[in-house]
XYZ file of C-alpha atoms in Angstrom:
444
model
C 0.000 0.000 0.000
C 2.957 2.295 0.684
C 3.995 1.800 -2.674
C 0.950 2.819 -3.879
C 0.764 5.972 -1.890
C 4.326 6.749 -2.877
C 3.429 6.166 -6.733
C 0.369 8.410 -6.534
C 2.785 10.880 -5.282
C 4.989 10.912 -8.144
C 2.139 11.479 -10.533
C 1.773 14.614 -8.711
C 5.130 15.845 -9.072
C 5.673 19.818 -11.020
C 8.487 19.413 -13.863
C 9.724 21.857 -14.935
C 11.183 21.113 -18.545
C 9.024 19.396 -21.148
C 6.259 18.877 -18.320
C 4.145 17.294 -20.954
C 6.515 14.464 -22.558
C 8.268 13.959 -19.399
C 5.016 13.227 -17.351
C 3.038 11.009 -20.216
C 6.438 9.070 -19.759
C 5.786 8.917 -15.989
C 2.252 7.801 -16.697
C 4.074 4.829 -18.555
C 6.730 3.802 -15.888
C 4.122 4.309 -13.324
C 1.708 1.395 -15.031
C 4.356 -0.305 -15.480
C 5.347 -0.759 -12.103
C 1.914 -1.091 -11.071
C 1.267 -4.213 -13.527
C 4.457 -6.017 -11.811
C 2.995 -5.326 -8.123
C -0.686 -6.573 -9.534
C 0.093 -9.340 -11.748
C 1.460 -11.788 -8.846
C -2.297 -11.200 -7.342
C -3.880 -11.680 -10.710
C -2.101 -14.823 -11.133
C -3.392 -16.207 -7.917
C -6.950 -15.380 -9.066
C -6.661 -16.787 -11.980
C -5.123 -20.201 -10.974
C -7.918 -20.127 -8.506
C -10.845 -19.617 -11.109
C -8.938 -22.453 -13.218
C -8.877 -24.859 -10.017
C -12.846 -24.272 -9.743
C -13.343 -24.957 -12.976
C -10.986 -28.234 -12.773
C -13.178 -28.910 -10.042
C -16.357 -28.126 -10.985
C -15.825 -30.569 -13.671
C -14.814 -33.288 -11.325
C -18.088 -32.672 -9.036
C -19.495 -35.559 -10.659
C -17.858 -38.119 -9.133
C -19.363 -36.856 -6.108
C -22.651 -37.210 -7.133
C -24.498 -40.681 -6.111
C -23.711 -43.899 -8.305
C -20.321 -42.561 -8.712
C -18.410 -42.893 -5.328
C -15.076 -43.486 -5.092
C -15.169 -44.921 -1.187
C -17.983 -47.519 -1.893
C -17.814 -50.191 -4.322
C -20.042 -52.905 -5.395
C -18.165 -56.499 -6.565
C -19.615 -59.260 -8.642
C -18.837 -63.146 -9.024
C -17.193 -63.574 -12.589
C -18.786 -62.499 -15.202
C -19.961 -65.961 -18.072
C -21.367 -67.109 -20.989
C -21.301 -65.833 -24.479
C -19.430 -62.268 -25.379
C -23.082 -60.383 -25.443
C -24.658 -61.775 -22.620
C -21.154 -60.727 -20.621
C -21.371 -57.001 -21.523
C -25.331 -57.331 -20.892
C -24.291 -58.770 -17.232
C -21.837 -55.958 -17.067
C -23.901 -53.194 -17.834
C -26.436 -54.690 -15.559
C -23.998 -54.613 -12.504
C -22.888 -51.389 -13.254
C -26.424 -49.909 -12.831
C -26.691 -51.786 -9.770
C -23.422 -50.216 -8.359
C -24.632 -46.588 -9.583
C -28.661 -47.460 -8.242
C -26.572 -48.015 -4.756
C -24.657 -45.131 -5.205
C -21.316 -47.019 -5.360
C -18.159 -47.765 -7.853
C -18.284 -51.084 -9.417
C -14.725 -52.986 -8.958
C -13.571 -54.509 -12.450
C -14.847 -57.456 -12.588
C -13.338 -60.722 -14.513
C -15.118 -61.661 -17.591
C -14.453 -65.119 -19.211
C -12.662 -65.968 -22.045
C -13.905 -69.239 -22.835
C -17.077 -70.258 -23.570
C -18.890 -73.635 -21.568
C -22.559 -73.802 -20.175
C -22.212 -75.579 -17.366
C -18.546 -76.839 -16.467
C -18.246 -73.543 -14.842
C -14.818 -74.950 -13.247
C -13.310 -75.038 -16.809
C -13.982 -71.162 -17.583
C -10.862 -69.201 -18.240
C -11.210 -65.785 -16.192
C -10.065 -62.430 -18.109
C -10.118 -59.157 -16.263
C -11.664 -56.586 -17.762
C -8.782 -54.482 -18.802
C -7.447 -56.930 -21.165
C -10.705 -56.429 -23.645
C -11.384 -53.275 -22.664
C -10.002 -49.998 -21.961
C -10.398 -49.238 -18.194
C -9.601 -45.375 -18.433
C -11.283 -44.573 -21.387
C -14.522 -46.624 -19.901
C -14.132 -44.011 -17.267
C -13.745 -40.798 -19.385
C -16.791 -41.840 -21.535
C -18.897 -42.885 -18.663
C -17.541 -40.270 -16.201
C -20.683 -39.010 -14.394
C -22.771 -41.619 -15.106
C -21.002 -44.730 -13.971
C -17.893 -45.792 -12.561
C -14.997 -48.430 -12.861
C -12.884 -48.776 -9.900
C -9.420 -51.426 -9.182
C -9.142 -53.333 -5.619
C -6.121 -51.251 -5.318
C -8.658 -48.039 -4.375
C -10.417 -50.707 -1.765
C -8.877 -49.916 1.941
C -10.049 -52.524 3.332
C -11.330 -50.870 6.604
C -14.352 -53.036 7.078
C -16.006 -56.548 6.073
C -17.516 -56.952 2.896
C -21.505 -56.837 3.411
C -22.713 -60.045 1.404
C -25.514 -59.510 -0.830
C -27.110 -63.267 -1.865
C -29.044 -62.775 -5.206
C -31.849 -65.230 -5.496
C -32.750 -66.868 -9.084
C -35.383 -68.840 -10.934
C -39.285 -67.831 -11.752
C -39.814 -66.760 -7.935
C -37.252 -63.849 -8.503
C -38.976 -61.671 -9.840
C -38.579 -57.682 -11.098
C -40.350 -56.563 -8.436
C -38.373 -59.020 -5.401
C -34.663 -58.531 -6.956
C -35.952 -53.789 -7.204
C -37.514 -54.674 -3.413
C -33.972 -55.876 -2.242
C -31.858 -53.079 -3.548
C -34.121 -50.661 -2.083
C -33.532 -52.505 1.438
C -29.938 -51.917 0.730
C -29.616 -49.157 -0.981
C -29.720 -47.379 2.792
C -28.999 -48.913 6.358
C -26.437 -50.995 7.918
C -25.082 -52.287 4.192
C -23.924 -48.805 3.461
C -21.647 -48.699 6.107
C -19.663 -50.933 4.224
C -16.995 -50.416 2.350
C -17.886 -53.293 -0.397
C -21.615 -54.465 -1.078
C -20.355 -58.187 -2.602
C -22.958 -59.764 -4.783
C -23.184 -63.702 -5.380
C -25.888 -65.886 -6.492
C -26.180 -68.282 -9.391
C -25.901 -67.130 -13.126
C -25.679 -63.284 -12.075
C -26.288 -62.248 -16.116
C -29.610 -63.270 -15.364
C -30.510 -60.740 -12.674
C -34.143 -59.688 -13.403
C -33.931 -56.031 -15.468
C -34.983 -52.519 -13.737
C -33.297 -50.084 -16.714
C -34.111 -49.013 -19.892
C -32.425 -49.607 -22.825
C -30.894 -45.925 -22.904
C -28.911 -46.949 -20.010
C -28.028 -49.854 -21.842
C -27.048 -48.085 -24.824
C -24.874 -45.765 -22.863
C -22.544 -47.986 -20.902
C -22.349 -49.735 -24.343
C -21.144 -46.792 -26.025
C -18.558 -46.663 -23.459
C -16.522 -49.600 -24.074
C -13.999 -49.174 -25.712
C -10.978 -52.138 -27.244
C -8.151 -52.298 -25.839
C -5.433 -51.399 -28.527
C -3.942 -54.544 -29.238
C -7.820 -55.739 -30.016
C -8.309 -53.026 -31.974
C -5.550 -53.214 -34.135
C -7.074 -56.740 -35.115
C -10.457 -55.283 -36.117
C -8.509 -53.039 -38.500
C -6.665 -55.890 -39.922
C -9.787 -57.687 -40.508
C -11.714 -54.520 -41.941
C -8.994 -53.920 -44.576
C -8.446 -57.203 -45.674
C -12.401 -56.628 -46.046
C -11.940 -53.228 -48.468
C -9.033 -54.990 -50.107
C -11.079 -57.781 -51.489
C -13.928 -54.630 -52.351
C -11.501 -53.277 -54.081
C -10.383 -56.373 -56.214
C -14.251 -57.314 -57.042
C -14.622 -53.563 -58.639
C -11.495 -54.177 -60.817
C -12.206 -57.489 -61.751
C -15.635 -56.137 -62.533
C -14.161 -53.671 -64.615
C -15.326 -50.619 -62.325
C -12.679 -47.697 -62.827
C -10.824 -46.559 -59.806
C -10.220 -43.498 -61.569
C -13.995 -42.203 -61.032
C -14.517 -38.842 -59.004
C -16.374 -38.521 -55.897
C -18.674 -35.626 -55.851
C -16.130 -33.323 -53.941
C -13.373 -34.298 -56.496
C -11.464 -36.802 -54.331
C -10.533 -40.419 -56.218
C -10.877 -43.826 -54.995
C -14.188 -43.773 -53.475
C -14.347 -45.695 -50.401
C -15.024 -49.446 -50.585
C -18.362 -50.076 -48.941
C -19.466 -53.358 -47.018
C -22.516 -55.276 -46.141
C -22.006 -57.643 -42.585
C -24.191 -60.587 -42.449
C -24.450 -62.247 -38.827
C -25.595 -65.590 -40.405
C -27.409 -67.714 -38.026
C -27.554 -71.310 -39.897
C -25.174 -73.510 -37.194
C -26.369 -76.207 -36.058
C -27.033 -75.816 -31.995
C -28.730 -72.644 -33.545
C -31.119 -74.455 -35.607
C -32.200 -77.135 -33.151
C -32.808 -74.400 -30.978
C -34.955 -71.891 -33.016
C -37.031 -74.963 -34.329
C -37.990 -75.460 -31.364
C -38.723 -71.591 -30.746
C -40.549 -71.607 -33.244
C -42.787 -74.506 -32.668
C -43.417 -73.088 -29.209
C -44.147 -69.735 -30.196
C -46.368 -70.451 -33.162
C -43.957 -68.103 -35.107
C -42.029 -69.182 -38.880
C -39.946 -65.765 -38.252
C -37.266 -67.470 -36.301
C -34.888 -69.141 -38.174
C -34.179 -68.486 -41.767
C -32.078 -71.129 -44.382
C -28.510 -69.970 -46.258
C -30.751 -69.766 -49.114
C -33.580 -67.366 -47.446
C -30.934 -65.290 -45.867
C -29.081 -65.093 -49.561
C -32.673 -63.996 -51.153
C -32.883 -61.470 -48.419
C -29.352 -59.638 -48.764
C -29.913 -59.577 -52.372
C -33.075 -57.077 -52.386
C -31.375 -54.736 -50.754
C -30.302 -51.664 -52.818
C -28.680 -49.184 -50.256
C -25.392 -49.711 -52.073
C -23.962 -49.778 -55.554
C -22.567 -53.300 -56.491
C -20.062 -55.039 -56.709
C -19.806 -54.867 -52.586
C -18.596 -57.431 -50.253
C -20.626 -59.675 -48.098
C -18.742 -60.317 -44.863
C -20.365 -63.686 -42.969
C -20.141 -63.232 -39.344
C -20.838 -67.111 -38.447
C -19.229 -69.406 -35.644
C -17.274 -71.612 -38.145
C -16.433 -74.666 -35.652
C -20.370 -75.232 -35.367
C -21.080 -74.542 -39.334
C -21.858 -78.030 -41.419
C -22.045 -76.309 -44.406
C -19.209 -75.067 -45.601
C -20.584 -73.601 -49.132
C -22.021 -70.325 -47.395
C -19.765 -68.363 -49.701
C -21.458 -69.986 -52.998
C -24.937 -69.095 -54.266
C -24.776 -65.231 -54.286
C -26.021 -62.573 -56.851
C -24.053 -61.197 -59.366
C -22.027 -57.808 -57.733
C -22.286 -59.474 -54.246
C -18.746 -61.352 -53.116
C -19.399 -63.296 -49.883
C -16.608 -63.586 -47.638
C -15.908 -65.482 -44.678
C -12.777 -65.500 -41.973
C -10.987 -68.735 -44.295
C -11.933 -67.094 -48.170
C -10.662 -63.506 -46.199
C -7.886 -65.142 -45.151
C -8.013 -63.710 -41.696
C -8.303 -67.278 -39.877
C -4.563 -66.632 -38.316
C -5.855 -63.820 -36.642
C -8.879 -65.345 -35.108
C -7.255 -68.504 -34.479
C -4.940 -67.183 -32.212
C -7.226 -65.888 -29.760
C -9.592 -67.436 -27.304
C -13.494 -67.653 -27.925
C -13.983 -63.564 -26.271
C -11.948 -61.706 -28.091
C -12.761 -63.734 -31.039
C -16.167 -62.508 -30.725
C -15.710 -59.190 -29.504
C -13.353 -58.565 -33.225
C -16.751 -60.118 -35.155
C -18.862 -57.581 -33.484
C -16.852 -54.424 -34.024
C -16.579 -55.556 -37.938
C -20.506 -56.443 -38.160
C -20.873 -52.783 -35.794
C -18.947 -50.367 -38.607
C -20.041 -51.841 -41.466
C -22.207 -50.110 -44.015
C -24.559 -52.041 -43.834
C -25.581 -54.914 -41.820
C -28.174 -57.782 -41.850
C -28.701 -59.696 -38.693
C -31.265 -61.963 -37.182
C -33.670 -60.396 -34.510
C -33.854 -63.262 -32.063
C -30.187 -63.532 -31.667
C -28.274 -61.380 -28.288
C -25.523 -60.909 -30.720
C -27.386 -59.232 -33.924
C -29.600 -57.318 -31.226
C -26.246 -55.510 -29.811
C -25.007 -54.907 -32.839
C -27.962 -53.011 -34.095
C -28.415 -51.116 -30.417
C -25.124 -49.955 -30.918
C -25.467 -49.041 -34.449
C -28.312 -47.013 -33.583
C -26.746 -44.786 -30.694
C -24.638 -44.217 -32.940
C -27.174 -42.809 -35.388
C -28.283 -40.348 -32.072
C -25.121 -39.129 -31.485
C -25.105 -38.152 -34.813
C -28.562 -36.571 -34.225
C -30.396 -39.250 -36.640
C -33.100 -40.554 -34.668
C -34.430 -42.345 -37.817
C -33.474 -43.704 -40.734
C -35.625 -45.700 -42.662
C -36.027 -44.216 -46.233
C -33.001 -42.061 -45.543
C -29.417 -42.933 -46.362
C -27.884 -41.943 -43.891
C -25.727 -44.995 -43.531
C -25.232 -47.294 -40.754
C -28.170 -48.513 -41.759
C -29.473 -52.284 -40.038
C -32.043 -54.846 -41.422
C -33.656 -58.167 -39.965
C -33.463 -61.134 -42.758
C -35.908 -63.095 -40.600
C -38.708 -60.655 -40.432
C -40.474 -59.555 -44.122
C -40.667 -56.021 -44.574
C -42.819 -54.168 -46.363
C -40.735 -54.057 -49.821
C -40.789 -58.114 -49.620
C -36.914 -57.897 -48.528
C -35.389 -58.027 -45.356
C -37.004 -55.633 -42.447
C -35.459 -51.890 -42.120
C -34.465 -52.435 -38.363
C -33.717 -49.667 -35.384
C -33.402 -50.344 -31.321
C -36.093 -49.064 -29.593
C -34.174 -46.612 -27.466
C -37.653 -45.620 -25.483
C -37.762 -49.431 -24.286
C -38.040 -49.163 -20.515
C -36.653 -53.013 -20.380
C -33.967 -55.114 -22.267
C -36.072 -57.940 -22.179
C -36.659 -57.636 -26.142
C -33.249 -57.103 -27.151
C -32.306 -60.174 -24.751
C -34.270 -62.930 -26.071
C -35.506 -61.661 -29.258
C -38.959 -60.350 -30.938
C -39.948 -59.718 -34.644
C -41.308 -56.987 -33.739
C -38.677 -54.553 -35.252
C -38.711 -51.413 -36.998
C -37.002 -48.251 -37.320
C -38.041 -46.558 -34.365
């Protein structure tokens, strides 16, 4: 302050030659000064305003369902690649619904029904990528390690019943009893019961959608997928010169080489599939089930979305396929490909059943276009993913529009007599459709 005083006092000062050039270059050293004594207490202000931004953006976490001291832990996580990341999803809106962080669980990376002894565990972070989980999700749901877990109390158990008797209404009834109380006090709610993928549903698909769109591949996964998606465009781009298409031709913004489109077909014909959606069918009352390499063929082939020649990529589980001639019997301009014809079998064969799967799904998931069967977990994902995609881009439908990404059911008859346009209901209050199937699909 005396510094002040003393520089006010200056600017006071009577000079007596060249008053006006010699004060205006007072005024200047005097500012000057000033901005060096300020500055040091504009720079605290400022790093302060920054720090509340930094942590107004992490207030978040603090909200409920994304605690960092309370965690919820699940039994390892089985079955089939689709039903995993359902079970996951579904214990990470548990964890959020009791306001806690879910600790990674272990998924499995082999695939048996009921020799649960022989499953080969695979923590999370080897699929997927924990931190960018986190990013995407932040606010919404959490990840946590057992290295955050202090380990200053007992684990509260949580016994998760099964069968008809469970119902929706008895499994939402016990995490309201728990949600508050004596359970909270502890540091880890840890869940166990039998088959925990099967835990009756209490979100909608949104929530679904949204966890979904958070998973991300690790990057030695995802450098796979792009292995397989080029070999996919390579053969594309073969079938257009052999069909004497010019490479040379202009896109409409002057660019060459247009990009080589693809259609992904998840082909349904193996055999435990078959016995199994007989049966469906016959119980059901319902010929919209299953669907022949022949029907499937006469499906893909009405569609007109893209210009031919384009490649057919089969998505199909090739140890459980008897007929090995899935490749022959398609229309002129369409060149079916499978994981052998591809020659991308050293890259599947090289991992186990999981990440086999989860490479299928990301290629069927970015293709241009892709055909799947509506009673299948798999196809059902795939299109739910497909269309969040279409709402992030603001598309919230697409049938009659090309707008790309666009998804069709070959065992449901639409209303062109080809294959039917197909969208996720994203207003579904309950998964149980996308779960086990309905032909009741549209673009929604």
């Amino acid at each position: 302050m005396n510094i002040l005083l003393e520089l006010k006092h200056l600017m006071h000062i009577s000079l007596p030659a060249r008053p006006v050039i010699c004060k205006g270059l007072l005024i200047v050293i005097v500012l000057i000064v000033l901005r060096a004594i300020v500055s040091p207490f504009l720079a605290i202000n400022s790093s302060e305003s920054e720090n509340e931004g930094f942590y107004d953006s992490a207030t978040p976490d603090l909200l409920p369902g994304v605690r960092r001291d309370k965690f919820v832990e699940v039994p390892q996580i089985i079955w089939g690649l689709n039903n995993q990341k359902i079970a996951f999803a579904r214990a990470c809106l548990t964890a959020k619904f009791l306001n806690r962080s879910l600790l990674m669980p272990s998924l499995s990376a082999s695939l048996f029904y009921k020799e649960v002894d022989l499953l080969r565990p695979i923590t999370f972070d080897k699929v997927f990528d924990f931190t960018k989980f986190n990013a995407r999700c932040h606010g919404f749901v959490r990840l946590a390690r057992y290295s955050d877990v202090s380990n200053k109390t007992e684990p509260f158990k949580l016994q998760k019943g099964s069968g008809r008797r469970w119902t929706v209404e008895r499994d939402l009834d016990q995490l309201l009893q728990y949600r508050r109380g004596d359970p909270d006090d502890s540091e880890i709610i840890q869940i166990s019961g039998k088959n925990p993928f099967l835990w009756p549903d209490h979100w909608p698909v949104k929530d679904y959608a949204r966890i979904f769109d958070c998973l991300a591949l690790v990057p030695e996964i995802e450098t796979e997928v792009v292995k397989v998606i080029s070999k996919i465009k390579e053969a594309g781009l073969k079938a257009r010169h052999e069909t004497g298409v010019s490479h040379n031709k202009h896109m409409g913004d002057g660019t060459m080489n247009p990009p080589v489109p693809y259609i992904a077909v998840h082909m349904r014909i193996e055999k435990d599939w078959m016995i199994h959606c007989k049966k469906w069918e016959q119980r059901s009352n319902s010929n919209e089930i299953c669907s022949s390499k022949e029907e499937i063929i006469h499906k893909v082939s009405q569609i007109t979305d893209l210009r031919r020649p384009v490649v057919v990529y089969l998505a199909v589980a090739d140890s459980l396929l008897e007929d090995d001639s899935i490749t022959s019997g398609w229309r002129v301009g369409m060149v079916a490909f499978e994981k052998k014809r591809l020659g991308v079998t050293d890259i599947y064969n090289r991992q186990p059943y999981l990440i086999k799967s989860a490479i299928d799904f990301e290629v069927c998931a970015r293709a241009d276009i892709f055909v799947g069967n509506s009673f299948s977990t798999f196809s059902n994902l795939v299109v739910l993913s497909r269309t969040q995609r279409l709402y992030n881009l603001g598309e919230a439908r697409s049938c009659g529009v090309n707008v790309g990404l666009s998804s069709y059911a070959y065992n449901v008859v639409g209303d062109d007599g080809g294959p039917q346009r197909w969208m996720a209901d994203m207003s579904d209050t309950s998964l149980q459709s996308l779960s086990y199937g309905t032909n009741n699909v549209s673009c929604h």
